[in-house]
Amino acid sequence: QVVAVYGTLSDLLSVASNKLGIKATSVYNGKGGLIDDIALIRDDDVLFVCEGEPFIDPQTDGRAQEELTGSHTDWLTLNVGGRYFTTTRSTLVNKEPDSMLAHMFKDKDAWGNKQDPRGAFLIDRSPEYFEPILNYLRHGQLIVNDGINLLGRYCLSAIPQLFLLGMKALPSGEGRGSFNSQPAEDHSPISRKEFVRFLLATPTKSELRCQGLNFSGADLSRLDLRYINFKMANLSRCNLAHANLCCANLERADLSGSVLDCANLQGVKMLCSNAEGASLKGCNFEDPSGIKANLEGEEVLPGVDMEGSQMTGINLRVATLKNAKLKNCNLRGATLAGTDLENCDLSGCDLQEANLRGSNVKGAIFEEMLTPLHMSQSVR
């Protein structure tokens, strides 16, 4: 029967009872998930109603259908941290085919999965966090019980459970208990150990969002931090020496007092960030592919030490570099229009084809320049 779903779950059961001539009491989706809220039903869902008996998948014995789809619908039991869950192989495989769970159960015994004396497959994960993951695989929405904090301290509890199981980013939900991408209320600094655990639990293709998080004083040196979103994050007094920050987003981030010596900053976005008193000695901003670092903004780098950095084509328009140390920097083709370079040490810099129009060079040191500085480049 094809029916319109509206109103409440009770209304749906009433319609089903009238249409099918039964006393419908339960509704299941096509994968055997019990529907307890009409909001869980999506367009084109195939529903099964019954008078209270357990769900039986009509496709279980359909070998021809199984051969056509390549999926398995046989039931299995999981022992997750001592708690038992019963589900179908297709539930674990079809929703997220690239996840660890899918690879574990796509082909029988392909991973040599360990089983307990009752024949249940052993999974060493927290059952409290596994239950909403299993429900997500069943009906596509992440709903958790009261007392379960999805983000946990520093976003390091439930979210890595998802990543460790190979899940993609889950869709945002509405209301209490739905997935929330906002940082937890605990804003105490994140340590290197905790962040490394988070990195190791994250697939390389997943977007890692650290927007607004507190890393103050953390040692993040020599880590691979490419493409991470640190927008508005607190990175003050961090050790980022030799870190790979290629194409990272540091927009409006607090980098005051941080050490970024010899860091890879190719294609980095630092629009309106605060790097007062930071050390960027020997950094590489130059990207051979043509992606230019963007440090445009006001009061960005006062007093910063960037001696010997490679900054070909960098955008420092209207940035504040007052009292900055830029000795021996490669600024060829850089955009310095409107930049405050008062009292900067630009000795030994390569400023060929750099745009200095409207910049403030009062008290700046231009000794031992590699190329002549034409007056037409600066009108202030």
Coordinates of C-alpha atoms in Angstrom, one line a residue:
Q1 CA 0.0 0.0 0.0
V2 CA 1.2 3.5 -0.7
V3 CA -0.2 6.0 1.8
A4 CA 0.5 9.6 2.8
V5 CA 2.2 10.1 6.1
Y6 CA 1.0 12.9 8.2
G7 CA 0.1 13.9 11.8
T8 CA 1.4 11.7 14.6
L9 CA 2.7 8.1 14.7
S10 CA -0.7 7.2 16.2
D11 CA -2.4 8.6 13.1
L12 CA -0.1 6.5 10.9
L13 CA -1.0 3.4 12.8
S14 CA -4.7 4.1 12.5
V15 CA -4.4 4.6 8.8
A16 CA -2.4 1.4 8.4
S17 CA -4.9 -0.5 10.5
N18 CA -7.8 0.6 8.3
K19 CA -5.9 0.1 5.0
L20 CA -4.6 -3.4 5.9
G21 CA -7.4 -4.7 8.1
I22 CA -5.1 -5.3 11.1
K23 CA -4.6 -3.8 14.5
A24 CA -1.2 -2.1 13.8
T25 CA 0.9 -1.4 16.9
S26 CA 4.5 -1.1 15.6
V27 CA 6.2 0.5 12.6
Y28 CA 9.6 -0.6 11.3
N29 CA 11.8 0.8 8.5
G30 CA 13.2 -1.3 5.7
K31 CA 16.2 -2.2 7.8
G32 CA 14.3 -3.4 10.8
G33 CA 14.7 -0.2 12.9
L34 CA 11.7 0.5 15.2
I35 CA 10.1 3.9 14.4
D36 CA 9.1 5.7 17.5
D37 CA 8.7 9.2 16.1
I38 CA 7.1 10.1 12.8
A39 CA 9.9 12.7 12.3
L40 CA 12.2 9.7 11.6
I41 CA 10.3 8.8 8.4
R42 CA 11.7 10.2 5.2
D43 CA 10.3 10.5 1.7
D44 CA 10.1 7.2 -0.2
D45 CA 10.8 5.1 2.9
V46 CA 9.4 1.6 2.8
L47 CA 7.7 0.9 6.1
F48 CA 6.6 -2.4 7.7
V49 CA 3.7 -2.5 10.3
C50 CA 2.8 -5.3 12.5
E51 CA 0.5 -6.3 15.5
G52 CA 3.4 -6.5 17.9
E53 CA 5.4 -9.5 16.5
P54 CA 9.2 -9.1 15.9
F55 CA 10.4 -7.7 12.7
I56 CA 11.2 -10.2 9.9
D57 CA 13.1 -8.9 6.9
P58 CA 11.3 -10.2 3.8
Q59 CA 14.7 -10.0 1.9
T60 CA 16.5 -12.4 4.3
D61 CA 15.9 -15.4 2.1
G62 CA 15.9 -13.6 -1.2
R63 CA 19.2 -14.8 -2.6
A64 CA 18.5 -13.4 -6.0
Q65 CA 18.0 -10.0 -4.6
E66 CA 21.2 -10.4 -2.6
E67 CA 23.2 -11.3 -5.6
L68 CA 21.9 -8.3 -7.5
T69 CA 22.7 -5.8 -4.8
G70 CA 25.8 -7.4 -3.4
S71 CA 24.6 -6.8 0.2
H72 CA 23.9 -9.1 3.1
T73 CA 20.8 -9.0 5.2
D74 CA 21.5 -11.8 7.7
W75 CA 21.2 -10.9 11.3
L76 CA 24.2 -10.8 13.6
T77 CA 25.0 -9.8 17.2
L78 CA 27.7 -7.4 18.4
N79 CA 29.3 -7.4 21.8
V80 CA 30.3 -3.7 22.3
G81 CA 32.1 -3.2 25.6
G82 CA 30.1 -6.0 27.2
R83 CA 26.7 -4.9 25.9
Y84 CA 24.9 -6.8 23.1
F85 CA 23.4 -5.3 20.0
T86 CA 21.5 -7.2 17.3
T87 CA 21.3 -5.8 13.8
T88 CA 21.7 -6.8 10.2
R89 CA 24.8 -6.9 8.1
S90 CA 23.2 -4.6 5.6
T91 CA 22.6 -2.0 8.3
L92 CA 26.4 -1.9 9.0
V93 CA 27.4 -2.0 5.4
N94 CA 25.0 0.1 3.2
K95 CA 24.7 3.5 4.9
E96 CA 28.5 4.1 5.2
P97 CA 30.2 1.7 2.8
D98 CA 33.7 3.2 3.4
S99 CA 33.5 2.9 7.2
M100 CA 35.5 0.5 9.4
L101 CA 32.2 -1.3 10.3
A102 CA 31.4 -1.8 6.6
H103 CA 34.8 -3.2 5.9
M104 CA 34.5 -5.5 8.9
F105 CA 31.2 -7.0 7.9
K106 CA 30.9 -6.6 4.1
D107 CA 32.5 -9.9 3.4
K108 CA 32.0 -12.7 5.9
D109 CA 35.2 -13.4 7.9
A110 CA 37.2 -11.1 5.7
W111 CA 38.7 -9.4 8.8
G112 CA 38.7 -12.5 11.0
N113 CA 36.5 -10.8 13.5
K114 CA 36.8 -12.2 17.0
Q115 CA 33.7 -13.7 18.6
D116 CA 32.8 -14.3 22.2
P117 CA 31.5 -17.7 23.5
R118 CA 27.9 -16.7 22.5
G119 CA 29.0 -16.0 18.9
A120 CA 28.7 -12.2 19.2
F121 CA 31.3 -10.2 17.3
L122 CA 33.6 -8.3 19.8
I123 CA 34.0 -4.5 19.3
D124 CA 36.1 -2.6 21.9
R125 CA 34.1 0.6 22.0
S126 CA 31.9 2.4 24.5
P127 CA 28.3 1.0 24.2
E128 CA 26.8 4.3 25.3
Y129 CA 28.3 6.0 22.2
F130 CA 27.9 3.0 19.9
E131 CA 24.1 2.9 20.3
P132 CA 23.5 6.3 18.6
I133 CA 25.9 5.4 15.9
L134 CA 24.0 2.1 15.2
N135 CA 20.7 4.1 15.2
Y136 CA 22.2 6.5 12.8
L137 CA 23.1 3.7 10.4
R138 CA 19.5 2.4 10.8
H139 CA 17.5 5.5 10.0
G140 CA 19.9 8.3 9.1
Q141 CA 19.5 10.5 12.2
L142 CA 21.8 10.8 15.2
I143 CA 19.6 10.9 18.4
V144 CA 21.2 10.4 21.8
N145 CA 19.9 9.8 25.3
D146 CA 20.1 12.4 28.1
G147 CA 23.5 12.6 29.7
I148 CA 25.4 11.6 26.6
N149 CA 27.7 14.5 25.5
L150 CA 28.4 14.1 21.8
L151 CA 31.3 16.5 21.8
G152 CA 32.7 15.8 25.3
R153 CA 35.7 17.6 26.6
Y154 CA 37.6 19.2 23.7
C155 CA 35.4 17.3 21.2
L156 CA 37.4 14.2 22.1
S157 CA 34.8 11.7 23.3
A158 CA 32.0 10.8 20.9
I159 CA 33.3 12.4 17.7
P160 CA 36.5 10.3 17.6
Q161 CA 34.3 7.2 18.2
L162 CA 32.7 8.1 14.9
F163 CA 36.0 8.7 13.2
L164 CA 37.5 5.5 14.6
L165 CA 34.6 3.7 13.0
G166 CA 35.3 5.5 9.8
M167 CA 32.0 7.5 9.7
K168 CA 31.7 10.6 7.7
A169 CA 30.6 13.9 9.3
L170 CA 27.1 13.4 10.5
P171 CA 24.3 15.7 9.3
S172 CA 23.2 18.4 11.7
G173 CA 20.0 17.9 13.5
E174 CA 17.6 20.0 15.5
G175 CA 16.5 19.9 19.1
R176 CA 17.9 18.3 22.2
G177 CA 20.2 15.4 21.6
S178 CA 20.9 16.2 18.0
F179 CA 24.4 16.5 16.5
N180 CA 25.9 19.9 17.4
S181 CA 29.2 21.1 15.8
Q182 CA 29.7 23.9 18.4
P183 CA 32.6 23.5 20.8
A184 CA 32.0 22.2 24.3
E185 CA 31.5 24.6 27.2
D186 CA 34.9 23.6 28.7
H187 CA 37.3 26.1 27.2
S188 CA 40.4 25.0 29.2
P189 CA 43.5 24.6 26.9
I190 CA 43.9 21.5 24.8
S191 CA 47.1 19.6 25.2
R192 CA 49.4 18.1 22.5
K193 CA 48.5 14.6 23.6
E194 CA 44.8 15.2 23.4
F195 CA 45.0 16.9 20.0
V196 CA 47.3 14.2 18.6
R197 CA 44.7 11.6 19.6
F198 CA 42.1 13.6 17.8
L199 CA 44.3 13.8 14.7
L200 CA 45.0 10.1 14.7
A201 CA 41.3 9.3 15.0
T202 CA 40.4 11.5 12.0
P203 CA 40.4 10.2 8.4
T204 CA 42.8 12.2 6.2
K205 CA 39.9 13.2 3.9
S206 CA 37.7 14.6 6.6
E207 CA 37.5 18.3 7.2
L208 CA 38.8 19.0 10.7
R209 CA 37.2 22.1 12.3
C210 CA 38.9 23.6 15.3
Q211 CA 37.2 26.9 15.1
G212 CA 37.2 28.8 18.3
L213 CA 39.0 26.1 20.3
N214 CA 41.6 26.9 23.0
F215 CA 45.1 25.7 22.3
S216 CA 46.9 28.3 24.4
G217 CA 50.4 27.3 25.3
A218 CA 50.2 23.9 23.5
D219 CA 53.2 22.3 21.8
L220 CA 52.0 21.6 18.3
S221 CA 55.4 21.6 16.7
R222 CA 56.2 19.4 13.7
L223 CA 52.6 18.3 13.4
D224 CA 50.8 17.9 10.0
L225 CA 48.1 20.6 10.4
R226 CA 47.3 21.1 6.7
Y227 CA 43.8 22.4 5.7
I228 CA 42.6 22.6 9.4
N229 CA 40.2 25.4 10.2
F230 CA 41.6 27.3 13.2
K231 CA 39.4 30.3 12.6
M232 CA 39.1 32.4 15.8
A233 CA 41.1 29.8 17.7
N234 CA 43.3 30.7 20.6
L235 CA 46.8 29.7 19.6
S236 CA 48.6 32.3 21.8
R237 CA 52.0 31.2 23.1
C238 CA 51.8 27.9 21.0
N239 CA 54.9 26.2 19.7
L240 CA 54.2 25.7 16.0
A241 CA 57.8 25.4 14.9
H242 CA 58.3 23.3 11.8
A243 CA 54.6 22.6 11.7
N244 CA 52.9 22.1 8.3
L245 CA 50.1 24.6 8.2
C246 CA 49.7 24.6 4.4
C247 CA 46.3 26.1 3.4
A248 CA 45.2 26.2 7.0
N249 CA 42.6 28.9 8.0
L250 CA 44.0 31.1 10.8
E251 CA 41.5 33.9 10.1
R252 CA 41.1 36.1 13.3
A253 CA 43.1 33.5 15.3
D254 CA 45.1 34.7 18.3
L255 CA 48.8 33.8 17.5
S256 CA 50.3 36.4 20.0
G257 CA 53.6 35.2 21.4
S258 CA 53.6 32.0 19.4
V259 CA 56.6 30.4 17.8
L260 CA 56.2 29.4 14.1
D261 CA 59.8 29.3 13.2
C262 CA 60.4 27.3 9.9
A263 CA 56.7 26.5 9.7
N264 CA 55.2 25.8 6.2
L265 CA 52.6 28.5 5.7
Q266 CA 52.0 28.0 2.0
G267 CA 48.5 29.3 1.0
V268 CA 47.7 30.0 4.7
K269 CA 44.8 32.4 5.5
M270 CA 45.6 34.8 8.3
L271 CA 43.1 37.6 7.6
C272 CA 42.9 39.9 10.6
S273 CA 44.7 37.4 12.9
N274 CA 46.7 38.7 15.8
A275 CA 50.4 37.6 15.8
E276 CA 51.8 40.3 18.0
G277 CA 55.2 39.3 19.4
A278 CA 55.1 36.0 17.4
S279 CA 58.3 34.5 15.9
L280 CA 58.0 33.4 12.2
K281 CA 61.7 33.1 11.4
G282 CA 62.5 31.1 8.3
C283 CA 58.9 30.5 7.4
N284 CA 57.8 29.5 3.9
F285 CA 54.8 31.3 2.5
E286 CA 55.7 30.6 -1.1
D287 CA 53.6 28.1 -3.0
P288 CA 54.9 26.9 -6.4
S289 CA 51.3 26.2 -7.5
G290 CA 50.4 29.9 -7.3
I291 CA 48.2 29.9 -4.2
K292 CA 49.2 33.0 -2.2
A293 CA 49.2 33.4 1.5
N294 CA 46.7 36.0 2.7
L295 CA 47.6 38.0 5.8
E296 CA 45.5 41.0 4.9
G297 CA 44.0 42.9 7.8
E298 CA 44.5 45.5 10.5
E299 CA 46.8 45.1 13.5
V300 CA 47.9 41.7 12.3
L301 CA 51.7 41.4 13.0
P302 CA 53.0 44.2 15.2
G303 CA 56.5 43.5 16.5
V304 CA 56.6 40.1 14.8
D305 CA 59.9 38.4 13.9
M306 CA 59.8 37.1 10.4
E307 CA 63.5 37.2 9.6
G308 CA 64.5 35.1 6.5
S309 CA 61.0 34.1 5.6
Q310 CA 60.0 33.2 2.0
M311 CA 57.0 35.4 1.2
T312 CA 56.9 35.8 -2.5
G313 CA 53.6 37.2 -3.6
I314 CA 52.2 37.4 -0.1
N315 CA 49.2 39.7 0.6
L316 CA 49.9 42.0 3.6
R317 CA 47.7 44.8 2.4
V318 CA 46.8 47.3 5.3
A319 CA 48.4 45.0 7.8
T320 CA 50.2 46.4 10.8
L321 CA 53.9 45.4 10.8
K322 CA 55.1 48.2 13.0
N323 CA 58.5 47.4 14.6
A324 CA 58.5 44.0 12.8
K325 CA 61.8 42.3 11.9
L326 CA 61.7 41.4 8.2
K327 CA 65.4 41.2 7.6
N328 CA 66.5 39.1 4.6
C329 CA 62.9 38.2 3.7
N330 CA 61.9 37.4 0.1
L331 CA 59.0 39.8 -0.5
R332 CA 59.2 39.8 -4.3
G333 CA 55.8 40.7 -5.8
A334 CA 54.3 41.1 -2.3
T335 CA 51.2 43.3 -1.8
L336 CA 52.2 45.8 0.9
A337 CA 49.8 48.6 -0.1
G338 CA 48.6 50.6 2.9
T339 CA 50.8 48.4 5.2
D340 CA 52.2 50.0 8.4
L341 CA 56.0 49.3 8.1
E342 CA 57.0 52.0 10.6
N343 CA 60.4 51.2 12.2
C344 CA 60.5 47.8 10.4
D345 CA 63.9 46.3 9.7
L346 CA 63.8 45.4 5.9
S347 CA 67.5 45.1 5.5
G348 CA 68.5 42.6 2.8
C349 CA 65.0 42.1 1.6
D350 CA 64.0 41.4 -2.0
L351 CA 61.2 43.9 -2.7
Q352 CA 61.3 43.6 -6.5
E353 CA 57.9 44.3 -8.0
A354 CA 56.4 44.6 -4.5
N355 CA 53.5 47.0 -4.2
L356 CA 54.2 49.6 -1.4
R357 CA 51.7 52.3 -2.5
G358 CA 50.3 54.1 0.5
S359 CA 52.5 52.2 3.0
N360 CA 54.0 53.9 6.0
V361 CA 57.8 53.4 5.9
K362 CA 58.6 56.0 8.5
G363 CA 61.8 54.9 10.3
A364 CA 62.1 51.7 8.3
I365 CA 65.5 50.3 7.6
F366 CA 66.3 49.5 3.9
E367 CA 70.0 48.7 4.1
E368 CA 71.7 46.1 1.9
M369 CA 68.7 45.8 -0.4
L370 CA 69.0 43.0 -3.0
T371 CA 67.1 45.1 -5.6
P372 CA 66.7 48.8 -6.0
L373 CA 63.6 50.3 -4.3
H374 CA 61.9 52.7 -6.7
M375 CA 60.2 55.7 -5.2
S376 CA 57.1 55.0 -7.4
Q377 CA 56.6 51.9 -5.3
S378 CA 55.9 54.0 -2.2
V379 CA 54.1 57.3 -2.1
R380 CA 54.1 57.9 1.7

